[in-house]
PDB file of C-alpha atoms and ligand atoms in Angstrom:
ATOM      1  CA  MET A  24    -126.211  -7.177 -11.412  1.00  0.00           C
ATOM      2  CA  LYS A  25    -127.206  -4.499  -8.628  1.00  0.00           C
ATOM      3  CA  LYS A  26    -127.669  -1.126  -9.797  1.00  0.00           C
ATOM      4  CA  PHE A  27    -127.887   1.284  -7.171  1.00  0.00           C
ATOM      5  CA  ASN A  28    -127.346   1.561  -3.021  1.00  0.00           C
ATOM      6  CA  THR A  29    -129.750   3.630  -0.434  1.00  0.00           C
ATOM      7  CA  GLY A  30    -127.586   4.280   2.465  1.00  0.00           C
ATOM      8  CA  HIS A  31    -123.878   3.589   2.856  1.00  0.00           C
ATOM      9  CA  ALA A  32    -122.607   2.168   6.486  1.00  0.00           C
ATOM     10  CA  LEU A  33    -119.253   2.335   8.188  1.00  0.00           C
ATOM     11  CA  ILE A  34    -119.608  -1.160  10.235  1.00  0.00           C
ATOM     12  CA  PHE A  35    -115.876  -1.178  13.048  1.00  0.00           C
ATOM     13  CA  ASP A  36    -114.455  -3.475  14.219  1.00  0.00           C
ATOM     14  CA  SER A  37    -111.110  -4.024  16.325  1.00  0.00           C
ATOM     15  CA  GLY A  38    -110.995  -7.067  13.711  1.00  0.00           C
ATOM     16  CA  VAL A  39    -112.679  -9.455  11.658  1.00  0.00           C
ATOM     17  CA  GLY A  40    -115.246  -9.789  14.078  1.00  0.00           C
ATOM     18  CA  GLY A  41    -117.807  -7.284  12.767  1.00  0.00           C
ATOM     19  CA  LEU A  42    -117.486 -10.189   9.653  1.00  0.00           C
ATOM     20  CA  SER A  43    -120.726 -11.729  11.839  1.00  0.00           C
ATOM     21  CA  VAL A  44    -122.720  -8.658  11.255  1.00  0.00           C
ATOM     22  CA  VAL A  45    -121.864  -8.150   8.082  1.00  0.00           C
ATOM     23  CA  THR A  46    -123.679 -11.396   7.453  1.00  0.00           C
ATOM     24  CA  GLU A  47    -126.628 -10.870   9.234  1.00  0.00           C
ATOM     25  CA  ILE A  48    -127.084  -7.103   7.139  1.00  0.00           C
ATOM     26  CA  ALA A  49    -126.679  -9.202   4.145  1.00  0.00           C
ATOM     27  CA  LYS A  50    -129.256 -11.186   4.586  1.00  0.00           C
ATOM     28  CA  LEU A  51    -131.642  -7.887   4.943  1.00  0.00           C
ATOM     29  CA  ASN A  52    -130.244  -6.113   2.931  1.00  0.00           C
ATOM     30  CA  THR A  53    -128.000  -5.819  -0.241  1.00  0.00           C
ATOM     31  CA  ASN A  54    -128.191  -1.796  -1.383  1.00  0.00           C
ATOM     32  CA  LEU A  55    -126.228  -1.125   1.562  1.00  0.00           C
ATOM     33  CA  LYS A  56    -123.049   0.226   0.880  1.00  0.00           C
ATOM     34  CA  LEU A  57    -120.667  -1.466   3.318  1.00  0.00           C
ATOM     35  CA  THR A  58    -117.277   0.450   4.497  1.00  0.00           C
ATOM     36  CA  TYR A  59    -115.287  -1.745   6.774  1.00  0.00           C
ATOM     37  CA  ILE A  60    -112.700  -0.946   9.267  1.00  0.00           C
ATOM     38  CA  ALA A  61    -110.602  -3.055  11.450  1.00  0.00           C
ATOM     39  CA  ASP A  62    -108.621  -0.979  13.848  1.00  0.00           C
ATOM     40  CA  ASP A  63    -106.015  -4.137  14.183  1.00  0.00           C
ATOM     41  CA  ASN A  64    -103.188  -1.717  15.469  1.00  0.00           C
ATOM     42  CA  PHE A  65    -105.288  -1.948  18.888  1.00  0.00           C
ATOM     43  CA  ARG A  66    -106.576  -5.335  19.413  1.00  0.00           C
ATOM     44  CA  PRO A  67    -107.267  -6.887  21.464  1.00  0.00           C
ATOM     45  CA  TYR A  68    -110.054  -4.546  23.344  1.00  0.00           C
ATOM     46  CA  GLY A  69    -111.096  -6.870  25.603  1.00  0.00           C
ATOM     47  CA  GLU A  70    -107.699  -6.362  27.388  1.00  0.00           C
ATOM     48  CA  LYS A  71    -107.698  -2.868  27.559  1.00  0.00           C
ATOM     49  CA  THR A  72    -109.199  -0.287  30.291  1.00  0.00           C
ATOM     50  CA  GLU A  73    -112.371   1.890  29.424  1.00  0.00           C
ATOM     51  CA  LEU A  74    -110.157   4.842  29.870  1.00  0.00           C
ATOM     52  CA  GLN A  75    -107.958   3.819  27.198  1.00  0.00           C
ATOM     53  CA  LEU A  76    -111.110   2.559  24.438  1.00  0.00           C
ATOM     54  CA  LYS A  77    -113.013   6.077  25.636  1.00  0.00           C
ATOM     55  CA  SER A  78    -109.772   8.402  24.985  1.00  0.00           C
ATOM     56  CA  ARG A  79    -109.526   6.329  21.541  1.00  0.00           C
ATOM     57  CA  LEU A  80    -112.329   5.298  20.230  1.00  0.00           C
ATOM     58  CA  PRO A  81    -114.071   8.610  19.642  1.00  0.00           C
ATOM     59  CA  ARG A  82    -111.383  10.561  18.036  1.00  0.00           C
ATOM     60  CA  LEU A  83    -111.061   7.457  15.790  1.00  0.00           C
ATOM     61  CA  LEU A  84    -114.591   7.014  14.909  1.00  0.00           C
ATOM     62  CA  TRP A  85    -115.254  11.270  14.182  1.00  0.00           C
ATOM     63  CA  GLU A  86    -112.102  10.676  11.771  1.00  0.00           C
ATOM     64  CA  LEU A  87    -112.982   7.854   9.891  1.00  0.00           C
ATOM     65  CA  THR A  88    -116.462   9.188   9.439  1.00  0.00           C
ATOM     66  CA  GLU A  89    -115.388  12.265   8.435  1.00  0.00           C
ATOM     67  CA  THR A  90    -113.056  10.668   5.574  1.00  0.00           C
ATOM     68  CA  PHE A  91    -115.538   8.294   4.943  1.00  0.00           C
ATOM     69  CA  LYS A  92    -118.813  10.322   4.992  1.00  0.00           C
ATOM     70  CA  PRO A  93    -121.090   7.360   6.336  1.00  0.00           C
ATOM     71  CA  ASP A  94    -124.561   7.783   6.434  1.00  0.00           C
ATOM     72  CA  LEU A  95    -124.690   5.689   9.358  1.00  0.00           C
ATOM     73  CA  VAL A  96    -121.796   3.820  11.794  1.00  0.00           C
ATOM     74  CA  VAL A  97    -122.117   0.259  13.349  1.00  0.00           C
ATOM     75  CA  ILE A  98    -119.869  -0.107  16.143  1.00  0.00           C
ATOM     76  CA  ALA A  99    -120.209  -4.493  15.721  1.00  0.00           C
ATOM     77  CA  CYS A 100    -117.916  -4.579  18.500  1.00  0.00           C
ATOM     78  CA  ASN A 101    -119.699  -5.461  22.142  1.00  0.00           C
ATOM     79  CA  THR A 102    -116.480  -4.163  23.831  1.00  0.00           C
ATOM     80  CA  ALA A 103    -116.635  -0.752  22.166  1.00  0.00           C
ATOM     81  CA  SER A 104    -120.052  -0.517  22.240  1.00  0.00           C
ATOM     82  CA  THR A 105    -120.645  -1.455  26.581  1.00  0.00           C
ATOM     83  CA  THR A 106    -117.338   0.955  26.984  1.00  0.00           C
ATOM     84  CA  ALA A 107    -117.498   3.514  24.599  1.00  0.00           C
ATOM     85  CA  LEU A 108    -121.084   3.849  22.666  1.00  0.00           C
ATOM     86  CA  ASP A 109    -122.326   7.559  24.370  1.00  0.00           C
ATOM     87  CA  GLU A 110    -119.151   8.963  24.473  1.00  0.00           C
ATOM     88  CA  ILE A 111    -118.909   7.697  20.429  1.00  0.00           C
ATOM     89  CA  ARG A 112    -122.270   9.437  19.652  1.00  0.00           C
ATOM     90  CA  ALA A 113    -121.686  12.370  20.868  1.00  0.00           C
ATOM     91  CA  VAL A 114    -119.537  13.231  18.554  1.00  0.00           C
ATOM     92  CA  LEU A 115    -120.962  12.076  15.458  1.00  0.00           C
ATOM     93  CA  SER A 116    -123.551  13.803  13.605  1.00  0.00           C
ATOM     94  CA  VAL A 117    -124.826  10.706  11.915  1.00  0.00           C
ATOM     95  CA  PRO A 118    -126.460   8.288  14.439  1.00  0.00           C
ATOM     96  CA  VAL A 119    -124.301   5.203  15.662  1.00  0.00           C
ATOM     97  CA  ILE A 120    -125.852   1.924  16.280  1.00  0.00           C
ATOM     98  CA  GLY A 121    -124.253  -0.382  18.619  1.00  0.00           C
ATOM     99  CA  VAL A 122    -124.035  -3.693  19.976  1.00  0.00           C
ATOM    100  CA  VAL A 123    -126.652  -4.954  23.172  1.00  0.00           C
ATOM    101  CA  PRO A 124    -125.254  -8.079  24.303  1.00  0.00           C
ATOM    102  CA  ALA A 125    -127.940 -10.535  23.665  1.00  0.00           C
ATOM    103  CA  ILE A 126    -128.648 -11.038  26.902  1.00  0.00           C
ATOM    104  CA  LYS A 127    -132.480 -10.387  27.234  1.00  0.00           C
ATOM    105  CA  PRO A 128    -133.237 -13.476  24.060  1.00  0.00           C
ATOM    106  CA  ALA A 129    -131.126 -15.635  26.069  1.00  0.00           C
ATOM    107  CA  ALA A 130    -132.740 -14.970  29.732  1.00  0.00           C
ATOM    108  CA  ASN A 131    -136.510 -15.551  27.550  1.00  0.00           C
ATOM    109  CA  LEU A 132    -135.205 -19.347  25.737  1.00  0.00           C
ATOM    110  CA  SER A 133    -133.945 -20.801  29.390  1.00  0.00           C
ATOM    111  CA  ARG A 134    -136.187 -23.137  30.698  1.00  0.00           C
ATOM    112  CA  THR A 135    -132.921 -24.027  33.751  1.00  0.00           C
ATOM    113  CA  LYS A 136    -133.579 -19.971  34.182  1.00  0.00           C
ATOM    114  CA  THR A 137    -129.154 -20.455  33.333  1.00  0.00           C
ATOM    115  CA  ILE A 138    -127.646 -18.637  31.290  1.00  0.00           C
ATOM    116  CA  ALA A 139    -123.895 -17.868  30.441  1.00  0.00           C
ATOM    117  CA  VAL A 140    -122.429 -15.180  28.809  1.00  0.00           C
ATOM    118  CA  ILE A 141    -119.260 -15.043  27.434  1.00  0.00           C
ATOM    119  CA  GLY A 142    -117.047 -11.793  26.036  1.00  0.00           C
ATOM    120  CA  THR A 143    -114.064 -10.318  26.400  1.00  0.00           C
ATOM    121  CA  PRO A 144    -113.046 -10.292  29.951  1.00  0.00           C
ATOM    122  CA  GLY A 145    -113.772  -5.970  29.697  1.00  0.00           C
ATOM    123  CA  THR A 146    -117.227  -6.341  28.662  1.00  0.00           C
ATOM    124  CA  VAL A 147    -117.650  -9.074  31.105  1.00  0.00           C
ATOM    125  CA  LYS A 148    -116.928  -6.512  33.516  1.00  0.00           C
ATOM    126  CA  ARG A 149    -118.520  -3.677  32.461  1.00  0.00           C
ATOM    127  CA  ARG A 150    -121.615  -2.092  34.120  1.00  0.00           C
ATOM    128  CA  TYR A 151    -123.884  -1.746  31.016  1.00  0.00           C
ATOM    129  CA  VAL A 152    -123.493  -5.328  30.818  1.00  0.00           C
ATOM    130  CA  ASP A 153    -124.953  -5.903  34.845  1.00  0.00           C
ATOM    131  CA  LYS A 154    -127.965  -3.167  34.244  1.00  0.00           C
ATOM    132  CA  LEU A 155    -128.857  -5.404  30.968  1.00  0.00           C
ATOM    133  CA  ILE A 156    -128.540  -7.876  33.727  1.00  0.00           C
ATOM    134  CA  ASN A 157    -131.003  -6.601  36.362  1.00  0.00           C
ATOM    135  CA  GLU A 158    -133.137  -4.973  33.607  1.00  0.00           C
ATOM    136  CA  HIS A 159    -133.517  -8.435  31.650  1.00  0.00           C
ATOM    137  CA  ALA A 160    -132.209 -11.980  33.603  1.00  0.00           C
ATOM    138  CA  SER A 161    -133.747 -11.437  36.691  1.00  0.00           C
ATOM    139  CA  ASP A 162    -135.152 -14.169  37.463  1.00  0.00           C
ATOM    140  CA  CYS A 163    -131.706 -16.139  36.108  1.00  0.00           C
ATOM    141  CA  ARG A 164    -128.644 -17.435  37.300  1.00  0.00           C
ATOM    142  CA  VAL A 165    -126.010 -15.340  35.314  1.00  0.00           C
ATOM    143  CA  ILE A 166    -122.632 -16.640  34.582  1.00  0.00           C
ATOM    144  CA  LEU A 167    -119.910 -14.408  33.244  1.00  0.00           C
ATOM    145  CA  GLN A 168    -116.558 -15.871  31.339  1.00  0.00           C
ATOM    146  CA  GLY A 169    -114.263 -13.175  30.136  1.00  0.00           C
ATOM    147  CA  SER A 170    -112.000 -14.838  27.024  1.00  0.00           C
ATOM    148  CA  VAL A 171    -109.195 -12.882  24.898  1.00  0.00           C
ATOM    149  CA  ASN A 172    -108.061 -16.252  23.827  1.00  0.00           C
ATOM    150  CA  LEU A 173    -111.207 -16.620  21.241  1.00  0.00           C
ATOM    151  CA  VAL A 174    -110.928 -13.677  19.547  1.00  0.00           C
ATOM    152  CA  ASP A 175    -108.171 -14.940  18.254  1.00  0.00           C
ATOM    153  CA  ILE A 176    -108.970 -18.209  17.748  1.00  0.00           C
ATOM    154  CA  ALA A 177    -111.395 -16.110  15.441  1.00  0.00           C
ATOM    155  CA  GLU A 178    -108.878 -13.946  14.081  1.00  0.00           C
ATOM    156  CA  LYS A 179    -106.637 -17.236  13.425  1.00  0.00           C
ATOM    157  CA  LYS A 180    -109.436 -19.109  11.724  1.00  0.00           C
ATOM    158  CA  MET A 181    -109.931 -16.294   9.200  1.00  0.00           C
ATOM    159  CA  MET A 182    -107.070 -15.963   8.218  1.00  0.00           C
ATOM    160  CA  GLY A 183    -107.053 -19.558   6.929  1.00  0.00           C
ATOM    161  CA  GLU A 184    -104.972 -21.125  10.020  1.00  0.00           C
ATOM    162  CA  LYS A 185    -106.357 -24.530  11.188  1.00  0.00           C
ATOM    163  CA  ILE A 186    -107.916 -24.263  14.465  1.00  0.00           C
ATOM    164  CA  ASN A 187    -107.825 -26.433  17.024  1.00  0.00           C
ATOM    165  CA  GLU A 188    -110.712 -27.396  18.962  1.00  0.00           C
ATOM    166  CA  ASP A 189    -109.406 -28.225  22.306  1.00  0.00           C
ATOM    167  CA  TRP A 190    -108.248 -24.236  22.122  1.00  0.00           C
ATOM    168  CA  VAL A 191    -111.733 -23.766  22.330  1.00  0.00           C
ATOM    169  CA  LYS A 192    -113.298 -26.022  24.896  1.00  0.00           C
ATOM    170  CA  THR A 193    -110.308 -25.066  26.810  1.00  0.00           C
ATOM    171  CA  GLU A 194    -111.868 -21.412  26.837  1.00  0.00           C
ATOM    172  CA  ILE A 195    -114.745 -22.413  28.115  1.00  0.00           C
ATOM    173  CA  THR A 196    -114.513 -25.330  30.267  1.00  0.00           C
ATOM    174  CA  PRO A 197    -114.458 -22.748  33.123  1.00  0.00           C
ATOM    175  CA  MET A 198    -118.191 -22.029  32.356  1.00  0.00           C
ATOM    176  CA  PHE A 199    -119.156 -25.575  31.850  1.00  0.00           C
ATOM    177  CA  GLY A 200    -117.411 -27.237  34.133  1.00  0.00           C
ATOM    178  CA  GLY A 201    -117.432 -24.951  37.047  1.00  0.00           C
ATOM    179  CA  PRO A 202    -121.078 -24.724  39.462  1.00  0.00           C
ATOM    180  CA  TYR A 203    -124.353 -24.832  37.918  1.00  0.00           C
ATOM    181  CA  GLY A 204    -122.788 -25.214  34.634  1.00  0.00           C
ATOM    182  CA  ALA A 205    -124.452 -28.306  33.806  1.00  0.00           C
ATOM    183  CA  ASP A 206    -127.402 -26.374  34.315  1.00  0.00           C
ATOM    184  CA  ILE A 207    -126.498 -24.264  31.990  1.00  0.00           C
ATOM    185  CA  ASP A 208    -128.989 -24.401  28.162  1.00  0.00           C
ATOM    186  CA  ALA A 209    -127.902 -20.866  27.093  1.00  0.00           C
ATOM    187  CA  VAL A 210    -125.011 -18.760  26.361  1.00  0.00           C
ATOM    188  CA  VAL A 211    -125.172 -14.974  25.262  1.00  0.00           C
ATOM    189  CA  LEU A 212    -122.019 -14.533  22.489  1.00  0.00           C
ATOM    190  CA  ALA A 213    -121.238 -10.905  23.410  1.00  0.00           C
ATOM    191  CA  CYS A 214    -118.193 -10.676  21.420  1.00  0.00           C
ATOM    192  CA  THR A 215    -118.970 -10.385  17.595  1.00  0.00           C
ATOM    193  CA  HIS A 216    -115.724 -13.059  16.283  1.00  0.00           C
ATOM    194  CA  PHE A 217    -117.422 -15.536  18.542  1.00  0.00           C
ATOM    195  CA  PRO A 218    -120.637 -16.371  16.063  1.00  0.00           C
ATOM    196  CA  LEU A 219    -117.421 -17.066  13.670  1.00  0.00           C
ATOM    197  CA  LEU A 220    -116.973 -19.651  15.889  1.00  0.00           C
ATOM    198  CA  LEU A 221    -119.582 -21.116  16.308  1.00  0.00           C
ATOM    199  CA  GLU A 222    -119.318 -24.547  14.940  1.00  0.00           C
ATOM    200  CA  GLU A 223    -116.253 -25.384  17.211  1.00  0.00           C
ATOM    201  CA  LEU A 224    -118.128 -23.702  20.916  1.00  0.00           C
ATOM    202  CA  LYS A 225    -121.554 -26.486  19.313  1.00  0.00           C
ATOM    203  CA  SER A 226    -119.318 -29.653  19.444  1.00  0.00           C
ATOM    204  CA  SER A 227    -116.973 -28.169  22.196  1.00  0.00           C
ATOM    205  CA  VAL A 228    -120.179 -29.183  24.495  1.00  0.00           C
ATOM    206  CA  SER A 229    -122.055 -32.175  24.762  1.00  0.00           C
ATOM    207  CA  GLN A 230    -125.369 -30.530  26.676  1.00  0.00           C
ATOM    208  CA  SER A 231    -128.443 -28.709  24.385  1.00  0.00           C
ATOM    209  CA  VAL A 232    -127.456 -25.383  24.293  1.00  0.00           C
ATOM    210  CA  ASN A 233    -129.104 -22.108  22.465  1.00  0.00           C
ATOM    211  CA  TRP A 234    -125.743 -19.747  21.493  1.00  0.00           C
ATOM    212  CA  VAL A 235    -126.932 -16.596  20.976  1.00  0.00           C
ATOM    213  CA  ASP A 236    -126.035 -13.144  19.334  1.00  0.00           C
ATOM    214  CA  SER A 237    -127.092  -9.734  18.862  1.00  0.00           C
ATOM    215  CA  GLY A 238    -126.172 -10.297  15.138  1.00  0.00           C
ATOM    216  CA  ASP A 239    -129.194 -10.484  13.413  1.00  0.00           C
ATOM    217  CA  ALA A 240    -130.875  -7.645  15.990  1.00  0.00           C
ATOM    218  CA  VAL A 241    -127.890  -5.095  15.046  1.00  0.00           C
ATOM    219  CA  ALA A 242    -129.235  -5.875  11.376  1.00  0.00           C
ATOM    220  CA  ARG A 243    -132.653  -4.966  12.059  1.00  0.00           C
ATOM    221  CA  ARG A 244    -131.931  -1.990  13.544  1.00  0.00           C
ATOM    222  CA  VAL A 245    -129.813  -0.800  10.723  1.00  0.00           C
ATOM    223  CA  ASN A 246    -132.688  -1.384   8.194  1.00  0.00           C
ATOM    224  CA  SER A 247    -135.233   0.775  10.352  1.00  0.00           C
ATOM    225  CA  VAL A 248    -132.434   4.356  11.131  1.00  0.00           C
ATOM    226  CA  ILE A 249    -131.653   3.986   6.870  1.00  0.00           C
ATOM    227  CA  LYS A 250    -135.620   3.777   6.817  1.00  0.00           C
ATOM    228  CA  THR A 251    -135.892   7.012   8.573  1.00  0.00           C
ATOM    229  CA  LEU A 252    -132.745   8.854   7.339  1.00  0.00           C
ATOM    230  CA  HIS A 253    -134.970   8.933   3.850  1.00  0.00           C
ATOM    231  CA  LEU A 254    -131.977   8.415   1.293  1.00  0.00           C
ATOM    232  CA  GLU A 255    -131.923   9.324  -2.004  1.00  0.00           C
ATOM    233  CA  SER A 256    -130.543   5.782  -4.313  1.00  0.00           C
ATOM    234  CA  ARG A 257    -127.422   6.632  -5.209  1.00  0.00           C
ATOM    235  CA  LYS A 258    -124.819   5.325  -7.870  1.00  0.00           C
ATOM    236  CA  PHE A 259    -123.512   1.209  -7.121  1.00  0.00           C
ATOM    237  CA  GLU A 260    -120.280   1.563  -5.285  1.00  0.00           C
ATOM    238  CA  THR A 261    -118.093  -1.902  -4.286  1.00  0.00           C
ATOM    239  CA  ASN A 262    -118.050  -2.508  -0.630  1.00  0.00           C
ATOM    240  CA  LYS A 263    -114.487  -1.594   0.788  1.00  0.00           C
ATOM    241  CA  ALA A 264    -112.717  -2.940   3.502  1.00  0.00           C
ATOM    242  CA  PHE A 265    -109.417  -1.341   5.865  1.00  0.00           C
ATOM    243  CA  LEU A 266    -107.244  -2.704   8.067  1.00  0.00           C
ATOM    244  CA  ILE A 267    -105.318   0.134  10.062  1.00  0.00           C
ATOM    245  CA  GLY A 268    -102.216  -1.145  10.505  1.00  0.00           C
ATOM    246  CA  PRO A 269     -98.877  -2.460   8.633  1.00  0.00           C
ATOM    247  CA  ASN A 270     -99.575  -5.845   9.560  1.00  0.00           C
ATOM    248  CA  THR A 271    -101.919  -7.415   7.195  1.00  0.00           C
ATOM    249  CA  CYS A 272    -101.879 -10.237   5.021  1.00  0.00           C
ATOM    250  CA  ILE A 273    -103.257 -11.965   2.325  1.00  0.00           C
ATOM    251  CA  ASN A 274    -105.631 -14.247   3.140  1.00  0.00           C
ATOM    252  CA  ARG A 275    -106.533 -11.905   5.474  1.00  0.00           C
ATOM    253  CA  TYR A 276    -107.478  -9.980   2.172  1.00  0.00           C
ATOM    254  CA  LYS A 277    -109.009 -13.165   0.660  1.00  0.00           C
ATOM    255  CA  THR A 278    -110.920 -13.638   3.839  1.00  0.00           C
ATOM    256  CA  PHE A 279    -112.619  -9.761   3.414  1.00  0.00           C
ATOM    257  CA  ASN A 280    -113.512 -10.281  -0.005  1.00  0.00           C
ATOM    258  CA  SER A 281    -115.468 -13.622   0.372  1.00  0.00           C
ATOM    259  CA  TYR A 282    -117.659 -11.949   2.530  1.00  0.00           C
ATOM    260  CA  GLY A 283    -117.986  -9.382   0.017  1.00  0.00           C
ATOM    261  CA  PHE A 284    -115.311  -6.280   0.590  1.00  0.00           C
ATOM    262  CA  GLU A 285    -113.872  -6.523  -3.005  1.00  0.00           C
ATOM    263  CA  LYS A 286    -111.294  -4.140  -2.395  1.00  0.00           C
ATOM    264  CA  VAL A 287    -109.238  -4.388   0.967  1.00  0.00           C
ATOM    265  CA  THR A 288    -106.388  -1.330   1.958  1.00  0.00           C
ATOM    266  CA  GLY A 289    -103.730  -1.272   4.706  1.00  0.00           C
ATOM    267  CA  LEU A 290    -104.719   1.922   6.830  1.00  0.00           C
ATOM    268  CA  LEU A 291    -102.263   3.580   8.258  1.00  0.00           C
ATOM    269  CA  LEU A 292    -103.423   5.653  11.288  1.00  0.00           C
ATOM    270  CA  ASP A 293    -100.982   6.383  14.853  1.00  0.00           C
TER     271      ASP A 293
HETATM  272  N1  DGL B  27    -115.066  -7.719  18.311  1.00  0.00           N
HETATM  273  C1  DGL B  27    -114.678  -7.677  19.532  1.00  0.00           C
HETATM  274  C2  DGL B  27    -115.896  -7.342  20.717  1.00  0.00           C
HETATM  275  O1  DGL B  27    -117.404  -7.863  20.280  1.00  0.00           O
HETATM  276  C3  DGL B  27    -113.958  -7.085  20.071  1.00  0.00           C
HETATM  277  C4  DGL B  27    -112.681  -8.309  19.930  1.00  0.00           C
HETATM  278  C5  DGL B  27    -111.696  -7.834  21.252  1.00  0.00           C
HETATM  279  O2  DGL B  27    -110.960  -7.809  21.988  1.00  0.00           O
HETATM  280  O3  DGL B  27    -110.816  -6.630  20.646  1.00  0.00           O
HETATM  281  O4  DGL B  27    -115.777  -7.126  21.607  1.00  0.00           O
END
């Protein structure tokens, strides 16, 4: 039985993807109170323009931070992080931790020096990703693959719907079936929804591949930032999730319950 919290983190994603980050945070820090926000109304982020995300996210995160008063914010979304992290940081007075696609660890792991980065169509186009490749994978051939369907498939899976493995296979076939695809030995899961499909991804590929995501690195960063805040222990409060939009359904509530969010509520914002 937990008796206290030593910090409160707001976890933000367009949908269920941030739960892959929550899993890693929960492994390292069980005293943190978590408030999860899913921006269901505006998903998929991966199909939105930079301008749309840059105008929505700072305003929304400011409003959420004013409402929930977290000690820190985790943008558990690669698309939002690679597009609008500076803009979000500029309006918040608490630390903001973003997700950085795990290009550096994948490049280090690769023996063939051929890696793939699979993210949303938005993420794989961002200058931020080019910069990471130049800085950390200049000795690698890097195959970029965008998929918005995998986001939808992960959402379906987390709603308890049956996933057809062929759907997953169709999304990743262009990268493994294309030029140098047979040499790929490390794949960066550059969308937080994708680790939720790890089993299906693994069984869709016959070659040996390291699947690399950033969840563990984000969790470690959360812990080190929390320590620098020197927070007092507080009365224990349960984790809560808020799903933005009217289209909530009982199975989705149950999924959040199973990740430790005892209370799940629909949140009506514009
Ligand atoms: N989970 C998000 C990410 O990491 C994006 C999903 C979406 O397209 O909304 O990129």
